[in-house]
CSV table of C-alpha atoms and ligand atoms in Angstrom, one decimal:
chain,number,residue,atom,x,y,z
A,1,UNK,CA,74.1,34.6,217.0
A,2,UNK,CA,70.8,36.3,218.0
A,3,UNK,CA,72.0,37.2,221.5
A,4,UNK,CA,72.5,40.5,223.1
A,5,UNK,CA,73.9,40.2,226.6
A,6,UNK,CA,73.4,43.9,227.4
A,7,UNK,CA,69.7,43.5,226.8
A,8,UNK,CA,69.6,40.3,228.7
A,9,UNK,CA,71.2,41.9,231.8
A,10,UNK,CA,68.3,44.4,231.9
A,11,UNK,CA,66.0,41.4,232.8
A,12,UNK,CA,68.0,40.7,236.0
A,13,UNK,CA,67.5,43.7,238.4
A,14,UNK,CA,69.8,42.2,241.1
A,15,UNK,CA,72.8,42.5,238.8
A,16,UNK,CA,72.6,46.3,238.9
A,17,UNK,CA,73.7,46.6,242.5
A,18,UNK,CA,77.1,47.5,243.9
A,19,UNK,CA,78.8,45.3,246.6
A,20,UNK,CA,81.6,46.9,248.6
A,21,UNK,CA,81.4,49.9,246.3
A,22,UNK,CA,82.0,47.9,243.2
A,23,UNK,CA,79.6,46.7,240.6
A,24,UNK,CA,78.5,43.2,241.6
A,25,UNK,CA,80.1,40.5,239.6
A,26,UNK,CA,78.1,37.3,240.2
A,27,UNK,CA,80.0,34.1,239.5
A,28,UNK,CA,78.2,31.8,241.9
A,29,UNK,CA,75.7,30.6,239.3
A,30,UNK,CA,76.3,26.9,240.0
A,31,UNK,CA,75.0,27.4,243.5
A,32,UNK,CA,72.0,29.3,242.4
A,33,UNK,CA,71.0,31.5,239.5
A,34,UNK,CA,69.5,35.0,239.6
A,35,UNK,CA,65.9,35.5,238.5
A,36,UNK,CA,64.6,37.5,235.6
A,37,UNK,CA,62.0,40.1,236.4
A,38,UNK,CA,59.2,38.1,234.7
A,39,UNK,CA,59.7,35.2,237.0
A,40,UNK,CA,59.5,37.5,240.1
A,41,UNK,CA,56.4,39.2,238.5
A,42,UNK,CA,54.8,35.8,237.9
A,43,UNK,CA,55.0,35.0,241.7
A,44,UNK,CA,53.4,38.4,242.4
A,45,UNK,CA,50.8,37.7,239.8
A,46,UNK,CA,49.7,34.4,241.3
A,47,UNK,CA,49.5,35.8,244.9
A,48,UNK,CA,47.7,38.9,243.8
A,49,UNK,CA,45.3,37.5,241.2
A,50,UNK,CA,44.5,33.8,241.5
A,51,UNK,CA,46.0,32.3,244.7
A,52,UNK,CA,44.0,29.3,245.8
A,53,UNK,CA,44.9,25.7,246.7
A,54,UNK,CA,45.0,23.6,243.6
A,55,UNK,CA,43.1,20.5,242.6
A,56,UNK,CA,39.5,19.5,243.4
A,57,UNK,CA,38.5,23.1,244.1
A,58,UNK,CA,35.1,24.0,242.6
A,59,UNK,CA,35.6,27.8,242.8
A,60,UNK,CA,36.9,30.2,240.3
A,61,UNK,CA,40.3,30.9,241.8
A,62,UNK,CA,41.1,27.3,242.5
A,63,UNK,CA,40.3,26.5,238.9
A,64,UNK,CA,42.6,29.2,237.6
A,65,UNK,CA,45.5,28.1,239.9
A,66,UNK,CA,45.0,24.4,239.0
A,67,UNK,CA,44.9,25.2,235.3
A,68,UNK,CA,48.1,27.3,235.6
A,69,UNK,CA,49.8,24.5,237.5
A,70,UNK,CA,48.9,21.8,235.0
A,71,UNK,CA,49.9,24.0,232.1
A,72,UNK,CA,53.2,24.4,233.9
A,73,UNK,CA,53.6,20.6,233.9
A,74,UNK,CA,53.0,20.7,230.1
A,75,UNK,CA,55.7,23.4,229.8
A,76,UNK,CA,58.2,21.1,231.6
A,77,UNK,CA,57.1,18.2,229.5
A,78,UNK,CA,57.7,20.2,226.3
A,79,UNK,CA,61.0,21.6,227.7
A,80,UNK,CA,62.4,18.1,228.3
A,81,UNK,CA,60.5,16.5,225.4
A,82,UNK,CA,59.0,13.9,227.7
A,83,UNK,CA,56.5,11.5,226.2
A,84,UNK,CA,53.7,12.3,228.6
A,85,UNK,CA,52.9,14.8,231.5
A,86,UNK,CA,52.4,11.7,233.7
A,87,UNK,CA,56.2,11.4,233.6
A,88,UNK,CA,56.7,14.9,235.2
A,89,UNK,CA,56.7,14.9,239.0
A,90,UNK,CA,57.1,18.1,240.9
A,91,UNK,CA,59.3,18.0,243.9
A,92,UNK,CA,61.2,20.4,246.2
A,93,UNK,CA,64.3,20.1,244.1
A,94,UNK,CA,66.9,17.7,242.7
A,95,UNK,CA,67.7,16.4,246.2
A,96,UNK,CA,64.1,15.4,246.9
A,97,UNK,CA,63.8,13.9,243.4
A,98,UNK,CA,66.8,11.6,244.0
A,99,UNK,CA,65.5,10.7,247.5
A,100,UNK,CA,62.1,9.8,246.0
A,101,UNK,CA,63.8,7.4,243.5
A,102,UNK,CA,66.1,6.0,246.1
A,103,UNK,CA,63.2,5.1,248.4
A,104,UNK,CA,60.6,4.1,246.0
A,105,UNK,CA,62.6,2.4,243.3
A,106,UNK,CA,64.5,0.3,245.9
A,107,UNK,CA,61.3,-0.8,247.5
A,108,UNK,CA,60.0,-2.2,244.3
A,109,UNK,CA,63.0,-3.4,242.5
A,110,UNK,CA,65.8,-4.1,245.0
A,111,UNK,CA,66.7,-6.6,247.6
A,112,UNK,CA,69.6,-7.1,250.0
A,113,UNK,CA,72.9,-7.5,248.1
A,114,UNK,CA,71.8,-5.5,245.0
A,115,UNK,CA,74.1,-2.8,243.8
A,116,UNK,CA,73.9,0.8,242.6
A,117,UNK,CA,76.7,2.4,240.7
A,118,UNK,CA,77.5,6.1,241.4
A,119,UNK,CA,80.5,8.1,240.3
A,120,UNK,CA,83.2,9.5,242.5
A,121,UNK,CA,82.2,13.0,241.3
A,122,UNK,CA,78.6,13.0,242.5
A,123,UNK,CA,77.1,15.9,244.5
A,124,UNK,CA,76.3,14.6,248.0
A,125,UNK,CA,72.6,14.5,247.1
A,126,UNK,CA,73.4,11.8,244.6
A,127,UNK,CA,75.5,9.7,247.0
A,128,UNK,CA,74.0,10.0,250.5
A,129,UNK,CA,70.5,8.9,249.6
A,130,UNK,CA,72.0,5.6,248.2
A,131,UNK,CA,74.2,5.3,251.3
A,132,UNK,CA,71.1,5.6,253.5
A,133,UNK,CA,69.8,2.5,251.6
A,134,UNK,CA,73.1,0.8,252.3
A,135,UNK,CA,72.8,1.5,256.0
A,136,UNK,CA,69.4,-0.2,255.9
A,137,UNK,CA,71.0,-3.2,254.0
A,138,UNK,CA,68.9,-2.5,251.0
A,139,UNK,CA,71.7,-1.8,248.6
A,140,UNK,CA,75.4,-1.7,248.1
A,141,UNK,CA,76.9,1.5,246.7
A,142,UNK,CA,79.6,0.8,244.1
A,143,UNK,CA,82.0,3.7,243.3
A,144,UNK,CA,83.0,4.5,239.7
A,145,UNK,CA,86.2,6.5,240.1
A,146,UNK,CA,87.4,9.3,237.8
A,147,UNK,CA,91.0,10.0,236.6
A,148,UNK,CA,93.1,13.0,237.6
A,149,UNK,CA,91.6,15.1,234.8
A,150,UNK,CA,88.2,14.4,236.1
A,151,UNK,CA,87.1,12.0,233.4
A,152,UNK,CA,85.3,8.7,233.7
A,153,UNK,CA,86.6,5.7,231.8
A,154,UNK,CA,83.8,3.8,230.1
A,155,UNK,CA,85.7,0.5,230.0
A,156,UNK,CA,85.7,0.6,233.8
A,157,UNK,CA,81.9,0.8,233.9
A,158,UNK,CA,81.7,-2.5,232.0
A,159,UNK,CA,83.9,-4.0,234.8
A,160,UNK,CA,81.8,-2.6,237.6
A,161,UNK,CA,78.5,-3.9,236.3
A,162,UNK,CA,77.5,-7.2,237.8
A,163,UNK,CA,74.3,-9.2,237.7
A,164,UNK,CA,73.4,-7.5,241.0
A,165,UNK,CA,73.6,-4.0,239.5
A,166,UNK,CA,70.1,-2.5,239.6
A,167,UNK,CA,70.7,1.2,238.8
A,168,UNK,CA,73.3,3.6,237.6
A,169,UNK,CA,73.0,7.2,239.0
A,170,UNK,CA,75.2,9.8,237.4
A,171,UNK,CA,75.8,13.5,237.2
A,172,UNK,CA,75.6,15.0,233.7
A,173,UNK,CA,77.8,18.1,234.4
A,174,UNK,CA,79.9,18.0,237.6
A,175,UNK,CA,79.3,21.0,239.8
A,176,UNK,CA,82.9,21.0,240.9
A,177,UNK,CA,85.0,19.8,238.0
A,178,UNK,CA,82.8,21.1,235.2
A,179,UNK,CA,83.2,17.7,233.4
A,180,UNK,CA,80.4,16.9,230.9
A,181,UNK,CA,80.0,13.2,231.2
A,182,UNK,CA,79.1,11.3,228.0
A,183,UNK,CA,75.7,10.3,229.4
A,184,UNK,CA,74.3,9.2,226.1
A,185,UNK,CA,77.1,6.5,225.7
A,186,UNK,CA,76.9,5.6,229.4
A,187,UNK,CA,73.1,5.0,229.1
A,188,UNK,CA,73.7,2.9,226.0
A,189,UNK,CA,76.2,0.7,227.9
A,190,UNK,CA,73.9,0.4,231.0
A,191,UNK,CA,70.9,-0.4,228.9
A,192,UNK,CA,72.8,-3.1,227.1
A,193,UNK,CA,72.9,-4.8,230.5
A,194,UNK,CA,69.2,-3.8,231.2
A,195,UNK,CA,70.2,-1.4,233.9
A,196,UNK,CA,68.2,1.8,234.2
A,197,UNK,CA,70.0,5.2,234.6
A,198,UNK,CA,69.2,8.3,236.6
A,199,UNK,CA,70.8,11.5,235.3
A,200,UNK,CA,71.4,14.4,237.7
A,201,UNK,CA,71.0,17.3,235.3
A,202,UNK,CA,71.3,20.0,238.0
A,203,UNK,CA,74.2,21.6,236.2
A,204,UNK,CA,73.2,20.8,232.7
A,205,UNK,CA,69.6,21.8,232.3
A,206,UNK,CA,70.4,25.6,232.4
A,207,UNK,CA,73.3,25.3,229.9
A,208,UNK,CA,72.1,23.3,226.9
A,209,UNK,CA,69.0,21.6,225.5
A,210,UNK,CA,68.1,18.2,226.9
A,211,UNK,CA,65.7,15.8,225.2
A,212,UNK,CA,64.9,12.9,227.6
A,213,UNK,CA,63.6,10.7,224.8
A,214,UNK,CA,66.8,11.2,222.8
A,215,UNK,CA,69.0,10.6,225.8
A,216,UNK,CA,66.8,7.6,226.7
A,217,UNK,CA,67.5,8.2,230.4
A,218,UNK,CA,65.1,6.4,232.8
A,219,UNK,CA,65.1,9.2,235.4
A,220,UNK,CA,66.3,12.8,235.2
A,221,UNK,CA,66.3,15.4,238.0
A,222,UNK,CA,66.9,19.1,238.4
A,223,UNK,CA,66.1,22.0,240.7
A,224,UNK,CA,64.2,25.1,239.5
A,225,UNK,CA,66.5,27.6,241.2
A,226,UNK,CA,69.4,26.5,239.0
A,227,UNK,CA,67.5,27.5,235.8
A,228,UNK,CA,66.4,31.0,236.7
A,229,UNK,CA,63.3,29.7,238.6
A,230,UNK,CA,62.4,30.0,242.3
A,231,UNK,CA,63.8,28.0,245.1
A,232,UNK,CA,61.9,25.1,246.7
A,233,UNK,CA,60.6,23.5,243.5
A,234,UNK,CA,62.2,20.9,241.3
A,235,UNK,CA,61.4,18.1,238.8
A,236,UNK,CA,61.7,14.4,238.6
A,237,UNK,CA,61.3,13.0,235.1
A,238,UNK,CA,60.8,9.3,235.1
A,239,UNK,CA,59.7,6.9,232.4
A,240,UNK,CA,56.2,5.8,232.9
A,241,UNK,CA,57.2,2.1,232.8
A,242,UNK,CA,59.2,2.7,236.0
A,243,UNK,CA,57.0,5.3,237.8
A,244,UNK,CA,53.8,3.3,237.3
A,245,UNK,CA,55.4,0.3,239.1
A,246,UNK,CA,56.9,2.3,242.0
A,247,UNK,CA,55.1,2.7,245.3
A,248,UNK,CA,54.4,6.2,246.7
A,249,UNK,CA,57.2,8.0,248.4
A,250,UNK,CA,55.2,10.1,250.8
A,251,UNK,CA,51.6,9.7,252.1
A,252,UNK,CA,49.1,12.5,252.4
A,253,UNK,CA,46.5,14.5,250.5
A,254,UNK,CA,46.4,14.4,246.7
A,255,UNK,CA,48.4,11.2,246.3
A,256,UNK,CA,45.4,9.1,247.2
A,257,UNK,CA,42.3,7.9,245.3
A,258,UNK,CA,40.2,6.7,248.2
A,259,UNK,CA,41.1,6.5,251.9
A,260,UNK,CA,39.5,4.5,254.7
A,261,UNK,CA,40.7,2.7,257.8
A,262,UNK,CA,40.3,-0.6,256.0
A,263,UNK,CA,42.6,0.4,253.2
A,264,UNK,CA,43.7,3.2,250.9
A,265,UNK,CA,44.2,3.3,247.2
A,266,UNK,CA,46.5,5.6,245.4
A,267,UNK,CA,46.1,8.2,242.7
A,268,UNK,CA,47.3,7.9,239.2
A,269,UNK,CA,50.6,9.4,237.9
A,270,UNK,CA,51.9,11.9,238.4
A,271,UNK,CA,49.8,12.7,241.5
A,272,UNK,CA,50.7,9.5,243.2
A,273,UNK,CA,54.1,11.1,244.0
A,274,UNK,CA,52.9,14.6,244.9
A,275,UNK,CA,51.6,14.3,248.5
A,276,UNK,CA,50.3,17.5,250.1
A,277,UNK,CA,49.8,21.0,248.8
A,278,UNK,CA,52.4,21.4,246.1
A,279,UNK,CA,54.4,24.6,245.7
A,280,UNK,CA,52.1,25.6,242.9
A,281,UNK,CA,53.3,29.2,243.0
A,282,UNK,CA,56.9,28.0,242.5
A,283,UNK,CA,55.8,25.6,239.8
A,284,UNK,CA,54.0,28.3,237.9
A,285,UNK,CA,57.1,30.6,238.2
A,286,UNK,CA,59.4,27.7,237.2
A,287,UNK,CA,57.4,27.3,234.0
A,288,UNK,CA,57.8,31.1,233.4
A,289,UNK,CA,61.6,30.7,233.7
A,290,UNK,CA,61.5,27.8,231.2
A,291,UNK,CA,59.5,29.9,228.7
A,292,UNK,CA,62.0,32.7,229.3
A,293,UNK,CA,65.0,30.6,228.3
A,294,UNK,CA,63.1,29.0,225.5
A,295,UNK,CA,62.4,32.5,224.1
A,296,UNK,CA,66.1,33.3,224.1
A,297,UNK,CA,66.8,29.8,222.7
A,298,UNK,CA,68.8,27.1,224.5
A,299,UNK,CA,71.1,26.8,221.5
A,300,UNK,CA,71.9,30.5,221.7
A,301,UNK,CA,72.5,30.2,225.4
A,302,UNK,CA,74.8,27.2,224.9
A,303,UNK,CA,76.8,28.9,222.1
A,304,UNK,CA,77.3,32.1,224.0
A,305,UNK,CA,78.2,30.3,227.2
A,306,UNK,CA,80.7,28.1,225.4
A,307,UNK,CA,82.6,31.1,224.2
A,308,UNK,CA,82.5,32.7,227.6
A,309,UNK,CA,83.7,29.4,229.3
A,310,UNK,CA,86.7,29.2,226.9
A,311,UNK,CA,87.6,32.8,227.7
A,312,UNK,CA,87.2,32.1,231.5
A,313,UNK,CA,89.3,28.9,231.3
A,314,UNK,CA,92.1,30.6,229.4
A,315,UNK,CA,92.1,33.6,231.7
A,316,UNK,CA,92.4,31.4,234.8
A,317,UNK,CA,95.1,29.2,233.2
A,318,UNK,CA,97.1,32.3,232.4
A,319,UNK,CA,97.7,32.9,236.1
A,320,UNK,CA,100.6,30.6,236.9
A,321,UNK,CA,99.9,30.6,240.7
A,322,UNK,CA,96.5,28.9,240.2
A,323,UNK,CA,96.0,25.2,239.6
A,324,UNK,CA,92.9,24.0,237.9
A,325,UNK,CA,91.0,21.2,239.5
A,326,UNK,CA,89.2,19.4,236.7
A,327,UNK,CA,90.8,19.5,233.3
A,328,UNK,CA,88.6,17.1,231.4
A,329,UNK,CA,88.4,17.6,227.6
A,330,UNK,CA,84.7,18.3,227.7
A,331,UNK,CA,83.8,20.9,230.3
A,332,UNK,CA,81.1,23.5,230.8
A,333,UNK,CA,80.2,26.6,232.7
A,334,UNK,CA,82.7,26.6,235.6
A,335,UNK,CA,86.3,26.5,236.7
A,336,UNK,CA,87.6,25.2,240.1
A,337,UNK,CA,91.0,26.1,241.2
A,338,UNK,CA,93.5,26.1,244.1
A,339,UNK,CA,96.8,27.7,245.1
A,340,UNK,CA,99.8,26.2,247.0
A,341,UNK,CA,99.9,29.0,249.5
A,342,UNK,CA,96.3,30.2,250.4
A,343,UNK,CA,93.1,28.5,251.6
A,344,UNK,CA,90.3,28.9,249.0
A,345,UNK,CA,88.3,30.7,251.7
A,346,UNK,CA,90.9,33.5,251.9
A,347,UNK,CA,90.8,34.0,248.1
A,348,UNK,CA,87.0,34.0,248.2
A,349,UNK,CA,86.9,36.6,251.0
A,350,UNK,CA,89.3,38.9,249.1
A,351,UNK,CA,87.3,38.6,245.9
A,352,UNK,CA,84.2,39.5,247.9
A,353,UNK,CA,85.9,42.7,249.0
A,354,UNK,CA,86.3,43.5,245.3
A,355,UNK,CA,82.6,42.9,244.6
A,356,UNK,CA,83.0,39.4,243.1
A,357,UNK,CA,80.8,36.5,244.3
A,358,UNK,CA,82.5,33.1,243.9
A,359,UNK,CA,82.0,30.0,246.0
A,360,UNK,CA,84.7,28.4,248.1
A,361,UNK,CA,84.7,25.0,249.8
A,362,UNK,CA,83.9,21.5,248.9
A,363,UNK,CA,80.8,22.2,246.9
A,364,UNK,CA,79.0,19.2,248.5
A,365,UNK,CA,81.5,16.9,246.7
A,366,UNK,CA,83.8,15.8,249.5
A,367,UNK,CA,84.9,12.7,247.6
A,368,UNK,CA,86.3,14.9,244.9
A,369,UNK,CA,88.4,16.8,247.5
A,370,UNK,CA,89.6,13.5,248.9
A,371,UNK,CA,90.6,12.4,245.4
A,372,UNK,CA,92.8,15.4,244.9
A,373,UNK,CA,93.9,15.7,248.6
A,374,UNK,CA,92.7,19.3,248.9
A,375,UNK,CA,90.5,21.1,251.5
A,376,UNK,CA,88.4,22.8,248.8
A,377,UNK,CA,88.5,24.9,245.7
A,378,UNK,CA,87.5,28.3,244.6
A,379,UNK,CA,84.8,28.0,242.0
A,380,UNK,CA,83.7,30.6,239.4
A,381,UNK,CA,80.6,29.6,237.6
A,382,UNK,CA,78.9,31.5,234.7
A,383,UNK,CA,75.5,32.1,233.4
A,384,UNK,CA,74.4,33.7,230.1
A,385,UNK,CA,74.1,37.1,231.7
A,386,UNK,CA,77.8,37.2,232.5
A,387,UNK,CA,80.2,39.0,230.2
A,388,UNK,CA,83.8,38.8,229.1
A,389,UNK,CA,84.4,42.1,230.9
A,390,UNK,CA,83.4,40.5,234.2
A,391,UNK,CA,85.9,37.7,233.5
A,392,UNK,CA,88.6,40.4,233.0
A,393,UNK,CA,87.6,41.9,236.4
A,394,UNK,CA,87.8,38.4,238.0
A,395,UNK,CA,91.2,37.9,236.4
A,396,UNK,CA,92.6,41.3,237.6
A,397,UNK,CA,91.2,40.8,241.0
A,398,UNK,CA,92.7,37.3,241.3
A,399,UNK,CA,96.1,38.7,240.4
A,400,UNK,CA,95.7,41.3,243.2
A,401,UNK,CA,94.5,38.6,245.7
A,402,UNK,CA,97.4,36.3,244.8
A,403,UNK,CA,99.9,39.1,245.3
A,404,UNK,CA,98.4,39.9,248.7
A,405,UNK,CA,98.4,36.3,249.9
A,406,UNK,CA,101.7,35.0,248.5
B,501,PMP,N1,73.4,17.8,242.0
B,501,PMP,C1,74.2,18.8,241.5
B,501,PMP,C2,75.2,18.4,240.5
B,501,PMP,C3,74.2,20.1,242.1
B,501,PMP,O1,75.0,21.0,241.7
B,501,PMP,C4,73.2,20.3,243.1
B,501,PMP,C5,73.1,21.7,243.7
B,501,PMP,N2,74.4,22.3,244.1
B,501,PMP,C6,72.3,19.3,243.5
B,501,PMP,C7,72.5,18.1,242.9
B,501,PMP,C8,71.3,19.5,244.6
B,501,PMP,O2,70.4,20.5,244.2
B,501,PMP,P1,69.4,21.1,245.3
B,501,PMP,O3,70.2,21.4,246.5
B,501,PMP,O4,68.8,22.2,244.7
B,501,PMP,O5,68.4,20.0,245.6
């Protein structure tokens, strides 16, 4: 494997610091990833060399900024292997991407009594937007439950589908259970009933290569900050056949063709869905992050992380006082666990004192907590800059924390 984690770590200045007099061990990557220096440098480059509002500018700087933004769209298109840049919409993040589809798709394609299937393991951002539609009597949300390992049963999907089902919206990798859902098979089943599928790739995009044409998903969303890019920027991929029929989500500058008090016409794709000044600096920096991981190789990243995940999983399972939440056969990038005697928050606080960043709580997936009857979990999530040594430190620190709390 052409992969040297020591070299890679040099790209992430934040990892060099100490926390509570210990070398920082950052295992909160599912919440947000750290940024390589070249992404930070790219932000500085735009602001110091060619900052100007994009689109329709006639002056030099505006042309440079516009070109850089539209090249970034091409980079995202290539990264996802989308058929056209018209299918790449820039948003504020996965959450806004899902809200866009919920609002716009439902306006065009749904009426009262129609159904949307979502799984019990969705992040709130892939549940609440659909519940808001339900509150407006525009849709009924149908729950696809998982079993106690955190796996979905494909036969159950067939039972949930009715002639009122209009969309299936599903997480690729669960941010709490780590389950990798068999989205390719799920999409095949949904399509055999002519039901389009939205894939929430927020916890997948940074861990393995995704080809939207091969997946054949109808929509796919992710946030830039989960894949080593900046906060405040994200992507909605949508097949042109859907996006071209969907009405605008927000009104404002850039999404229009002509405006008058007697009527307004809308811009073509993708601009129809990009009202207002976009976060062009964030978009340009996101493209830099994608080029960075492309240069390392998504397959190299996936292979390294897979080894690291197995090591993490084994180490956590070796501590008999910890109980894993999420034991699906196919998992990636994170472990969630609880104890019988301490609140996750207490474990997280003790780990922080030892310089380790993990996340505790419900991880914006309260239905998962309800399924298991627990208040929350401790979650350790890895990125390709983490090491086996750091997992050893986590293991030893957990043993100490457990002995203090038991
Ligand atoms: N879906 C999943 C699976 C996530 O993990 C997250 C972020 N935790 C989101 C959606 C929402 O992402 P954002 O808050 O960046 O919009």
